[in-house]
Each structure stands twice: as structure tokens, then as C-alpha cells.
Amino acid sequence: SKKKGLSFEEKRARMMEIFFETKDVFQLKDLEKIAPKEKGITSMSVKEILQSLVDDGMVDTDRIGTSNYFWAFPSKALHARKRKLEELESQFAESSQKKEALQKSIEKSKIGREDTAERAALLEELATLRQRKEQLKTEIDKYRECDPDVVEEMRQTNQVAKEAANRWTDNIFSIKSWAKRKFGFEESRIDKGFGIPEDLDYID
């Protein structure tokens, strides 16, 4: 079965891992080599991911001579994320209050009236606010994904999953070896009979 591609936010979080884990300074061409190899991010999407992180203040950049350099340290990224989260949560709260006030106005306008132009306008504004509220929720979730603590937790979870997968791979190889010795089956026949992929291997 084909592996599901990484979402834009997963790519952003993995890109931040590169900076947090190495605490190094990179050029775009360096990241286009490292990201596919170490984090499974396609080289063609590196520039777009990087630019989005620069735009959000998560990654710093500077031009030295003819080259652009990029870096991000956990403390700086954490402060940037906190500022953005506070700003988004403030907007979210404001949006929620406005939505409640509008909802009350709509309920009030229903009493003893048929649909009016005023009520239609209020309903339209409410729909716009609901949409904005959902956008803000998405933005807040996005910044939580780039939290250094979350990135570290993801890294540890990935390590545990990798070790578990390798244990299962080890078990499958042991069973295949036993079946070949015990019954003289060919490897391809065992693979086919038990639905084992031909390219099964340990995860690096």
C-alpha cells in the first residue's frame, strides 16, 4: 500500500525539527538535500515550506554576500509561536463575542417579524464570522504543531513506532526462516501466501 503524503503542517513541523535538532545555519540548497533524506519532505516543496515559516517568524533569514542563510532556535521559535498564539486566541475570543452578540440580535429580530433585510444582513455577517472563527482555529492548531515540545514529542513517538515496526519485521523474518527450514517452502511462496511485501525491510 502507498504511504500517505505529508500534510503541509506536518512538513512545517518536520522542517522545524531540522533546525531544533542541529541548531545550525543553512542555505536553501542544503535544506533541499537534507529535508528529503532525513524528514521525507520532497525537495520541490522545501522553498515553499521554508518561506511560510519565515513569514510566520518561526525561522530567521539573512542575506550574506550573494547567499541567503536560514536558522531557527527553539527559544526564538517558542516566543514567536507564543506571540502568534496570543494574537490568534485574542482574535478568536473577540470573534466569539461578536458572534454571540449577533446571534442575540437575530433572535430578537425574529420576534413578531417576518424575514427582513436587517435580519438577512445579520445572518450573512454571522456566516462570515463563523467562517473566520474556523480559520482562526486552524491557525491556532498550526502554531501548536510547531511548538518545540510538540516537535520533540513527535520525534520520540516516531522513534517508538520505528522500534516497534522493526521488532515486527524481525519476527516476520524469523517466521519465514523457520517455515523455509521446516517445510522447504520458497521465499516467494511464503510472501504470497501471507501477503508479505517483497521489499519488506527494516526502517532506518
JSON list of C-alpha atoms in Angstrom, two decimals:
[
{"chain": "A", "resi": 1, "resn": "SER", "atom": "CA", "xyz": [0.00, 0.00, 0.00]},
{"chain": "A", "resi": 2, "resn": "LYS", "atom": "CA", "xyz": [1.19, 3.51, -0.83]},
{"chain": "A", "resi": 3, "resn": "LYS", "atom": "CA", "xyz": [2.32, 5.75, 2.00]},
{"chain": "A", "resi": 4, "resn": "LYS", "atom": "CA", "xyz": [0.08, 8.77, 2.62]},
{"chain": "A", "resi": 5, "resn": "GLY", "atom": "CA", "xyz": [1.90, 12.02, 1.77]},
{"chain": "A", "resi": 6, "resn": "LEU", "atom": "CA", "xyz": [2.75, 14.52, 4.48]},
{"chain": "A", "resi": 7, "resn": "SER", "atom": "CA", "xyz": [0.35, 17.42, 5.04]},
{"chain": "A", "resi": 8, "resn": "PHE", "atom": "CA", "xyz": [1.63, 21.00, 4.77]},
{"chain": "A", "resi": 9, "resn": "GLU", "atom": "CA", "xyz": [1.61, 21.34, 8.58]},
{"chain": "A", "resi": 10, "resn": "GLU", "atom": "CA", "xyz": [3.49, 18.05, 9.06]},
{"chain": "A", "resi": 11, "resn": "LYS", "atom": "CA", "xyz": [6.13, 19.31, 6.64]},
{"chain": "A", "resi": 12, "resn": "ARG", "atom": "CA", "xyz": [6.40, 22.58, 8.59]},
{"chain": "A", "resi": 13, "resn": "ALA", "atom": "CA", "xyz": [6.83, 20.70, 11.87]},
{"chain": "A", "resi": 14, "resn": "ARG", "atom": "CA", "xyz": [9.47, 18.40, 10.36]},
{"chain": "A", "resi": 15, "resn": "MET", "atom": "CA", "xyz": [11.35, 21.36, 8.88]},
{"chain": "A", "resi": 16, "resn": "MET", "atom": "CA", "xyz": [11.45, 22.93, 12.35]},
{"chain": "A", "resi": 17, "resn": "GLU", "atom": "CA", "xyz": [12.86, 19.62, 13.68]},
{"chain": "A", "resi": 18, "resn": "ILE", "atom": "CA", "xyz": [15.88, 20.04, 11.37]},
{"chain": "A", "resi": 19, "resn": "PHE", "atom": "CA", "xyz": [16.66, 23.45, 12.91]},
{"chain": "A", "resi": 20, "resn": "PHE", "atom": "CA", "xyz": [15.93, 22.41, 16.50]},
{"chain": "A", "resi": 21, "resn": "GLU", "atom": "CA", "xyz": [17.92, 19.17, 16.34]},
{"chain": "A", "resi": 22, "resn": "THR", "atom": "CA", "xyz": [21.02, 20.63, 14.63]},
{"chain": "A", "resi": 23, "resn": "LYS", "atom": "CA", "xyz": [20.93, 24.26, 15.91]},
{"chain": "A", "resi": 24, "resn": "ASP", "atom": "CA", "xyz": [22.77, 25.03, 12.67]},
{"chain": "A", "resi": 25, "resn": "VAL", "atom": "CA", "xyz": [22.57, 27.66, 9.90]},
{"chain": "A", "resi": 26, "resn": "PHE", "atom": "CA", "xyz": [21.59, 26.50, 6.39]},
{"chain": "A", "resi": 27, "resn": "GLN", "atom": "CA", "xyz": [21.28, 27.70, 2.82]},
{"chain": "A", "resi": 28, "resn": "LEU", "atom": "CA", "xyz": [18.24, 26.68, 0.77]},
{"chain": "A", "resi": 29, "resn": "LYS", "atom": "CA", "xyz": [20.33, 24.19, -1.26]},
{"chain": "A", "resi": 30, "resn": "ASP", "atom": "CA", "xyz": [21.45, 22.48, 1.99]},
{"chain": "A", "resi": 31, "resn": "LEU", "atom": "CA", "xyz": [17.87, 22.05, 3.17]},
{"chain": "A", "resi": 32, "resn": "GLU", "atom": "CA", "xyz": [16.78, 20.76, -0.26]},
{"chain": "A", "resi": 33, "resn": "LYS", "atom": "CA", "xyz": [19.29, 17.91, 0.26]},
{"chain": "A", "resi": 34, "resn": "ILE", "atom": "CA", "xyz": [18.71, 17.26, 3.98]},
{"chain": "A", "resi": 35, "resn": "ALA", "atom": "CA", "xyz": [14.89, 17.51, 4.16]},
{"chain": "A", "resi": 36, "resn": "PRO", "atom": "CA", "xyz": [14.06, 14.67, 1.70]},
{"chain": "A", "resi": 37, "resn": "LYS", "atom": "CA", "xyz": [16.71, 12.36, 3.17]},
{"chain": "A", "resi": 38, "resn": "GLU", "atom": "CA", "xyz": [16.06, 12.92, 6.89]},
{"chain": "A", "resi": 39, "resn": "LYS", "atom": "CA", "xyz": [12.46, 14.12, 7.10]},
{"chain": "A", "resi": 40, "resn": "GLY", "atom": "CA", "xyz": [10.69, 12.80, 3.98]},
{"chain": "A", "resi": 41, "resn": "ILE", "atom": "CA", "xyz": [9.93, 16.30, 2.65]},
{"chain": "A", "resi": 42, "resn": "THR", "atom": "CA", "xyz": [10.16, 16.50, -1.15]},
{"chain": "A", "resi": 43, "resn": "SER", "atom": "CA", "xyz": [12.93, 18.86, -2.28]},
{"chain": "A", "resi": 44, "resn": "MET", "atom": "CA", "xyz": [10.49, 20.75, -4.54]},
{"chain": "A", "resi": 45, "resn": "SER", "atom": "CA", "xyz": [8.34, 21.79, -1.54]},
{"chain": "A", "resi": 46, "resn": "VAL", "atom": "CA", "xyz": [11.26, 22.88, 0.70]},
{"chain": "A", "resi": 47, "resn": "LYS", "atom": "CA", "xyz": [11.30, 26.50, -0.55]},
{"chain": "A", "resi": 48, "resn": "GLU", "atom": "CA", "xyz": [7.54, 27.00, -0.01]},
{"chain": "A", "resi": 49, "resn": "ILE", "atom": "CA", "xyz": [7.62, 25.41, 3.49]},
{"chain": "A", "resi": 50, "resn": "LEU", "atom": "CA", "xyz": [10.66, 27.49, 4.46]},
{"chain": "A", "resi": 51, "resn": "GLN", "atom": "CA", "xyz": [9.08, 30.73, 3.21]},
{"chain": "A", "resi": 52, "resn": "SER", "atom": "CA", "xyz": [5.89, 30.07, 5.20]},
{"chain": "A", "resi": 53, "resn": "LEU", "atom": "CA", "xyz": [7.97, 29.59, 8.38]},
{"chain": "A", "resi": 54, "resn": "VAL", "atom": "CA", "xyz": [9.95, 32.79, 7.67]},
{"chain": "A", "resi": 55, "resn": "ASP", "atom": "CA", "xyz": [6.66, 34.69, 7.08]},
{"chain": "A", "resi": 56, "resn": "ASP", "atom": "CA", "xyz": [5.34, 33.44, 10.44]},
{"chain": "A", "resi": 57, "resn": "GLY", "atom": "CA", "xyz": [8.52, 34.48, 12.30]},
{"chain": "A", "resi": 58, "resn": "MET", "atom": "CA", "xyz": [9.42, 30.86, 13.15]},
{"chain": "A", "resi": 59, "resn": "VAL", "atom": "CA", "xyz": [12.61, 30.88, 11.05]},
{"chain": "A", "resi": 60, "resn": "ASP", "atom": "CA", "xyz": [15.09, 33.77, 10.68]},
{"chain": "A", "resi": 61, "resn": "THR", "atom": "CA", "xyz": [16.82, 34.61, 7.42]},
{"chain": "A", "resi": 62, "resn": "ASP", "atom": "CA", "xyz": [19.57, 36.99, 6.32]},
{"chain": "A", "resi": 63, "resn": "ARG", "atom": "CA", "xyz": [21.42, 37.72, 3.10]},
{"chain": "A", "resi": 64, "resn": "ILE", "atom": "CA", "xyz": [25.21, 37.50, 3.42]},
{"chain": "A", "resi": 65, "resn": "GLY", "atom": "CA", "xyz": [27.03, 38.34, 0.19]},
{"chain": "A", "resi": 66, "resn": "THR", "atom": "CA", "xyz": [25.08, 36.67, -2.59]},
{"chain": "A", "resi": 67, "resn": "SER", "atom": "CA", "xyz": [23.56, 33.91, -0.43]},
{"chain": "A", "resi": 68, "resn": "ASN", "atom": "CA", "xyz": [20.53, 33.69, 1.87]},
{"chain": "A", "resi": 69, "resn": "TYR", "atom": "CA", "xyz": [21.00, 31.88, 5.18]},
{"chain": "A", "resi": 70, "resn": "PHE", "atom": "CA", "xyz": [18.28, 30.39, 7.41]},
{"chain": "A", "resi": 71, "resn": "TRP", "atom": "CA", "xyz": [18.27, 29.46, 11.08]},
{"chain": "A", "resi": 72, "resn": "ALA", "atom": "CA", "xyz": [15.84, 28.90, 13.96]},
{"chain": "A", "resi": 73, "resn": "PHE", "atom": "CA", "xyz": [16.49, 28.26, 17.63]},
{"chain": "A", "resi": 74, "resn": "PRO", "atom": "CA", "xyz": [13.87, 26.72, 19.96]},
{"chain": "A", "resi": 75, "resn": "SER", "atom": "CA", "xyz": [13.76, 29.74, 22.32]},
{"chain": "A", "resi": 76, "resn": "LYS", "atom": "CA", "xyz": [13.16, 32.23, 19.46]},
{"chain": "A", "resi": 77, "resn": "ALA", "atom": "CA", "xyz": [10.61, 29.97, 17.76]},
{"chain": "A", "resi": 78, "resn": "LEU", "atom": "CA", "xyz": [8.81, 29.40, 21.06]},
{"chain": "A", "resi": 79, "resn": "HIS", "atom": "CA", "xyz": [8.49, 33.14, 21.71]},
{"chain": "A", "resi": 80, "resn": "ALA", "atom": "CA", "xyz": [7.29, 33.76, 18.15]},
{"chain": "A", "resi": 81, "resn": "ARG", "atom": "CA", "xyz": [4.75, 30.94, 18.48]},
{"chain": "A", "resi": 82, "resn": "LYS", "atom": "CA", "xyz": [3.53, 32.26, 21.85]},
{"chain": "A", "resi": 83, "resn": "ARG", "atom": "CA", "xyz": [3.06, 35.77, 20.46]},
{"chain": "A", "resi": 84, "resn": "LYS", "atom": "CA", "xyz": [1.17, 34.46, 17.44]},
{"chain": "A", "resi": 85, "resn": "LEU", "atom": "CA", "xyz": [-0.97, 32.15, 19.60]},
{"chain": "A", "resi": 86, "resn": "GLU", "atom": "CA", "xyz": [-1.87, 35.01, 21.97]},
{"chain": "A", "resi": 87, "resn": "GLU", "atom": "CA", "xyz": [-2.78, 37.21, 18.99]},
{"chain": "A", "resi": 88, "resn": "LEU", "atom": "CA", "xyz": [-4.89, 34.46, 17.37]},
{"chain": "A", "resi": 89, "resn": "GLU", "atom": "CA", "xyz": [-6.60, 33.49, 20.64]},
{"chain": "A", "resi": 90, "resn": "SER", "atom": "CA", "xyz": [-7.45, 37.16, 21.27]},
{"chain": "A", "resi": 91, "resn": "GLN", "atom": "CA", "xyz": [-8.97, 37.39, 17.76]},
{"chain": "A", "resi": 92, "resn": "PHE", "atom": "CA", "xyz": [-10.79, 34.11, 18.38]},
{"chain": "A", "resi": 93, "resn": "ALA", "atom": "CA", "xyz": [-12.29, 35.40, 21.67]},
{"chain": "A", "resi": 94, "resn": "GLU", "atom": "CA", "xyz": [-13.31, 38.68, 20.01]},
{"chain": "A", "resi": 95, "resn": "SER", "atom": "CA", "xyz": [-14.88, 36.77, 17.13]},
{"chain": "A", "resi": 96, "resn": "SER", "atom": "CA", "xyz": [-16.79, 34.53, 19.57]},
{"chain": "A", "resi": 97, "resn": "GLN", "atom": "CA", "xyz": [-18.16, 37.56, 21.48]},
{"chain": "A", "resi": 98, "resn": "LYS", "atom": "CA", "xyz": [-19.23, 39.25, 18.25]},
{"chain": "A", "resi": 99, "resn": "LYS", "atom": "CA", "xyz": [-20.90, 36.03, 17.11]},
{"chain": "A", "resi": 100, "resn": "GLU", "atom": "CA", "xyz": [-22.88, 35.77, 20.36]},
{"chain": "A", "resi": 101, "resn": "ALA", "atom": "CA", "xyz": [-23.98, 39.41, 20.12]},
{"chain": "A", "resi": 102, "resn": "LEU", "atom": "CA", "xyz": [-25.12, 38.85, 16.53]},
{"chain": "A", "resi": 103, "resn": "GLN", "atom": "CA", "xyz": [-26.93, 35.65, 17.50]},
{"chain": "A", "resi": 104, "resn": "LYS", "atom": "CA", "xyz": [-28.88, 37.62, 20.14]},
{"chain": "A", "resi": 105, "resn": "SER", "atom": "CA", "xyz": [-29.70, 40.35, 17.60]},
{"chain": "A", "resi": 106, "resn": "ILE", "atom": "CA", "xyz": [-31.02, 37.72, 15.19]},
{"chain": "A", "resi": 107, "resn": "GLU", "atom": "CA", "xyz": [-33.16, 36.07, 17.89]},
{"chain": "A", "resi": 108, "resn": "LYS", "atom": "CA", "xyz": [-34.52, 39.49, 18.84]},
{"chain": "A", "resi": 109, "resn": "SER", "atom": "CA", "xyz": [-35.30, 40.37, 15.23]},
{"chain": "A", "resi": 110, "resn": "LYS", "atom": "CA", "xyz": [-37.35, 37.15, 14.85]},
{"chain": "A", "resi": 111, "resn": "ILE", "atom": "CA", "xyz": [-39.91, 38.26, 17.44]},
{"chain": "A", "resi": 112, "resn": "GLY", "atom": "CA", "xyz": [-43.12, 39.37, 15.75]},
{"chain": "A", "resi": 113, "resn": "ARG", "atom": "CA", "xyz": [-41.45, 39.80, 12.36]},
{"chain": "A", "resi": 114, "resn": "GLU", "atom": "CA", "xyz": [-41.06, 38.00, 9.09]},
{"chain": "A", "resi": 115, "resn": "ASP", "atom": "CA", "xyz": [-37.62, 37.94, 7.42]},
{"chain": "A", "resi": 116, "resn": "THR", "atom": "CA", "xyz": [-36.34, 41.47, 7.00]},
{"chain": "A", "resi": 117, "resn": "ALA", "atom": "CA", "xyz": [-33.38, 42.98, 5.13]},
{"chain": "A", "resi": 118, "resn": "GLU", "atom": "CA", "xyz": [-31.79, 43.73, 8.53]},
{"chain": "A", "resi": 119, "resn": "ARG", "atom": "CA", "xyz": [-32.11, 40.12, 9.65]},
{"chain": "A", "resi": 120, "resn": "ALA", "atom": "CA", "xyz": [-30.76, 38.84, 6.32]},
{"chain": "A", "resi": 121, "resn": "ALA", "atom": "CA", "xyz": [-27.72, 41.12, 6.69]},
{"chain": "A", "resi": 122, "resn": "LEU", "atom": "CA", "xyz": [-27.16, 39.88, 10.26]},
{"chain": "A", "resi": 123, "resn": "LEU", "atom": "CA", "xyz": [-27.35, 36.27, 9.11]},
{"chain": "A", "resi": 124, "resn": "GLU", "atom": "CA", "xyz": [-24.83, 36.95, 6.38]},
{"chain": "A", "resi": 125, "resn": "GLU", "atom": "CA", "xyz": [-22.44, 38.60, 8.85]},
{"chain": "A", "resi": 126, "resn": "LEU", "atom": "CA", "xyz": [-22.86, 35.66, 11.24]},
{"chain": "A", "resi": 127, "resn": "ALA", "atom": "CA", "xyz": [-21.94, 33.20, 8.49]},
{"chain": "A", "resi": 128, "resn": "THR", "atom": "CA", "xyz": [-18.82, 35.26, 7.72]},
{"chain": "A", "resi": 129, "resn": "LEU", "atom": "CA", "xyz": [-17.86, 35.27, 11.41]},
{"chain": "A", "resi": 130, "resn": "ARG", "atom": "CA", "xyz": [-18.35, 31.52, 11.69]},
{"chain": "A", "resi": 131, "resn": "GLN", "atom": "CA", "xyz": [-16.01, 31.05, 8.74]},
{"chain": "A", "resi": 132, "resn": "ARG", "atom": "CA", "xyz": [-13.43, 33.40, 10.29]},
{"chain": "A", "resi": 133, "resn": "LYS", "atom": "CA", "xyz": [-13.69, 31.53, 13.60]},
{"chain": "A", "resi": 134, "resn": "GLU", "atom": "CA", "xyz": [-12.89, 28.22, 11.86]},
{"chain": "A", "resi": 135, "resn": "GLN", "atom": "CA", "xyz": [-9.91, 29.84, 10.08]},
{"chain": "A", "resi": 136, "resn": "LEU", "atom": "CA", "xyz": [-8.58, 31.10, 13.41]},
{"chain": "A", "resi": 137, "resn": "LYS", "atom": "CA", "xyz": [-8.96, 27.64, 14.96]},
{"chain": "A", "resi": 138, "resn": "THR", "atom": "CA", "xyz": [-6.94, 26.17, 12.08]},
{"chain": "A", "resi": 139, "resn": "GLU", "atom": "CA", "xyz": [-4.26, 28.86, 12.53]},
{"chain": "A", "resi": 140, "resn": "ILE", "atom": "CA", "xyz": [-4.03, 28.15, 16.28]},
{"chain": "A", "resi": 141, "resn": "ASP", "atom": "CA", "xyz": [-3.63, 24.40, 15.63]},
{"chain": "A", "resi": 142, "resn": "LYS", "atom": "CA", "xyz": [-0.93, 25.19, 13.06]},
{"chain": "A", "resi": 143, "resn": "TYR", "atom": "CA", "xyz": [1.18, 27.07, 15.59]},
{"chain": "A", "resi": 144, "resn": "ARG", "atom": "CA", "xyz": [0.74, 24.36, 18.21]},
{"chain": "A", "resi": 145, "resn": "GLU", "atom": "CA", "xyz": [2.27, 21.86, 15.72]},
{"chain": "A", "resi": 146, "resn": "CYS", "atom": "CA", "xyz": [5.49, 23.92, 15.59]},
{"chain": "A", "resi": 147, "resn": "ASP", "atom": "CA", "xyz": [5.88, 24.02, 19.39]},
{"chain": "A", "resi": 148, "resn": "PRO", "atom": "CA", "xyz": [9.40, 22.69, 20.22]},
{"chain": "A", "resi": 149, "resn": "ASP", "atom": "CA", "xyz": [7.85, 20.48, 22.94]},
{"chain": "A", "resi": 150, "resn": "VAL", "atom": "CA", "xyz": [5.37, 19.03, 20.44]},
{"chain": "A", "resi": 151, "resn": "VAL", "atom": "CA", "xyz": [8.15, 18.50, 17.88]},
{"chain": "A", "resi": 152, "resn": "GLU", "atom": "CA", "xyz": [10.22, 16.63, 20.50]},
{"chain": "A", "resi": 153, "resn": "GLU", "atom": "CA", "xyz": [7.19, 14.53, 21.50]},
{"chain": "A", "resi": 154, "resn": "MET", "atom": "CA", "xyz": [6.58, 13.69, 17.80]},
{"chain": "A", "resi": 155, "resn": "ARG", "atom": "CA", "xyz": [10.24, 12.72, 17.42]},
{"chain": "A", "resi": 156, "resn": "GLN", "atom": "CA", "xyz": [10.05, 10.37, 20.43]},
{"chain": "A", "resi": 157, "resn": "THR", "atom": "CA", "xyz": [6.75, 8.87, 19.23]},
{"chain": "A", "resi": 158, "resn": "ASN", "atom": "CA", "xyz": [8.28, 8.27, 15.78]},
{"chain": "A", "resi": 159, "resn": "GLN", "atom": "CA", "xyz": [11.26, 6.52, 17.43]},
{"chain": "A", "resi": 160, "resn": "VAL", "atom": "CA", "xyz": [8.98, 4.22, 19.47]},
{"chain": "A", "resi": 161, "resn": "ALA", "atom": "CA", "xyz": [6.91, 3.42, 16.35]},
{"chain": "A", "resi": 162, "resn": "LYS", "atom": "CA", "xyz": [10.07, 2.73, 14.34]},
{"chain": "A", "resi": 163, "resn": "GLU", "atom": "CA", "xyz": [11.43, 0.35, 17.00]},
{"chain": "A", "resi": 164, "resn": "ALA", "atom": "CA", "xyz": [8.08, -1.47, 17.19]},
{"chain": "A", "resi": 165, "resn": "ALA", "atom": "CA", "xyz": [7.94, -1.79, 13.38]},
{"chain": "A", "resi": 166, "resn": "ASN", "atom": "CA", "xyz": [11.47, -3.20, 13.32]},
{"chain": "A", "resi": 167, "resn": "ARG", "atom": "CA", "xyz": [10.58, -5.74, 16.03]},
{"chain": "A", "resi": 168, "resn": "TRP", "atom": "CA", "xyz": [7.65, -6.95, 13.92]},
{"chain": "A", "resi": 169, "resn": "THR", "atom": "CA", "xyz": [9.87, -7.09, 10.83]},
{"chain": "A", "resi": 170, "resn": "ASP", "atom": "CA", "xyz": [12.36, -9.17, 12.84]},
{"chain": "A", "resi": 171, "resn": "ASN", "atom": "CA", "xyz": [9.55, -11.55, 13.90]},
{"chain": "A", "resi": 172, "resn": "ILE", "atom": "CA", "xyz": [8.36, -11.91, 10.28]},
{"chain": "A", "resi": 173, "resn": "PHE", "atom": "CA", "xyz": [11.88, -12.73, 9.07]},
{"chain": "A", "resi": 174, "resn": "SER", "atom": "CA", "xyz": [12.26, -15.33, 11.87]},
{"chain": "A", "resi": 175, "resn": "ILE", "atom": "CA", "xyz": [8.93, -17.00, 10.96]},
{"chain": "A", "resi": 176, "resn": "LYS", "atom": "CA", "xyz": [9.86, -17.03, 7.24]},
{"chain": "A", "resi": 177, "resn": "SER", "atom": "CA", "xyz": [13.23, -18.62, 8.06]},
{"chain": "A", "resi": 178, "resn": "TRP", "atom": "CA", "xyz": [11.53, -21.26, 10.22]},
{"chain": "A", "resi": 179, "resn": "ALA", "atom": "CA", "xyz": [8.92, -22.05, 7.52]},
{"chain": "A", "resi": 180, "resn": "LYS", "atom": "CA", "xyz": [11.65, -22.43, 4.87]},
{"chain": "A", "resi": 181, "resn": "ARG", "atom": "CA", "xyz": [13.59, -24.88, 7.08]},
{"chain": "A", "resi": 182, "resn": "LYS", "atom": "CA", "xyz": [10.54, -26.79, 8.34]},
{"chain": "A", "resi": 183, "resn": "PHE", "atom": "CA", "xyz": [8.53, -27.12, 5.11]},
{"chain": "A", "resi": 184, "resn": "GLY", "atom": "CA", "xyz": [11.08, -26.31, 2.39]},
{"chain": "A", "resi": 185, "resn": "PHE", "atom": "CA", "xyz": [8.86, -23.53, 1.01]},
{"chain": "A", "resi": 186, "resn": "GLU", "atom": "CA", "xyz": [10.35, -20.98, -1.36]},
{"chain": "A", "resi": 187, "resn": "GLU", "atom": "CA", "xyz": [10.52, -17.43, 0.00]},
{"chain": "A", "resi": 188, "resn": "SER", "atom": "CA", "xyz": [8.27, -16.05, -2.77]},
{"chain": "A", "resi": 189, "resn": "ARG", "atom": "CA", "xyz": [5.60, -18.64, -1.91]},
{"chain": "A", "resi": 190, "resn": "ILE", "atom": "CA", "xyz": [5.68, -17.67, 1.79]},
{"chain": "A", "resi": 191, "resn": "ASP", "atom": "CA", "xyz": [5.46, -13.97, 0.86]},
{"chain": "A", "resi": 192, "resn": "LYS", "atom": "CA", "xyz": [2.50, -14.59, -1.43]},
{"chain": "A", "resi": 193, "resn": "GLY", "atom": "CA", "xyz": [0.68, -16.90, 1.00]},
{"chain": "A", "resi": 194, "resn": "PHE", "atom": "CA", "xyz": [0.89, -14.49, 3.91]},
{"chain": "A", "resi": 195, "resn": "GLY", "atom": "CA", "xyz": [0.67, -11.21, 1.99]},
{"chain": "A", "resi": 196, "resn": "ILE", "atom": "CA", "xyz": [4.21, -10.15, 2.91]},
{"chain": "A", "resi": 197, "resn": "PRO", "atom": "CA", "xyz": [5.58, -7.36, 0.65]},
{"chain": "A", "resi": 198, "resn": "GLU", "atom": "CA", "xyz": [8.64, -8.44, -1.38]},
{"chain": "A", "resi": 199, "resn": "ASP", "atom": "CA", "xyz": [10.51, -5.27, -0.36]},
{"chain": "A", "resi": 200, "resn": "LEU", "atom": "CA", "xyz": [9.88, -5.72, 3.40]},
{"chain": "A", "resi": 201, "resn": "ASP", "atom": "CA", "xyz": [12.90, -4.37, 5.27]},
{"chain": "A", "resi": 202, "resn": "TYR", "atom": "CA", "xyz": [13.95, -2.70, 8.50]},
{"chain": "A", "resi": 203, "resn": "ILE", "atom": "CA", "xyz": [13.29, 1.03, 8.89]},
{"chain": "A", "resi": 204, "resn": "ASP", "atom": "CA", "xyz": [16.46, 3.11, 9.24]}
]
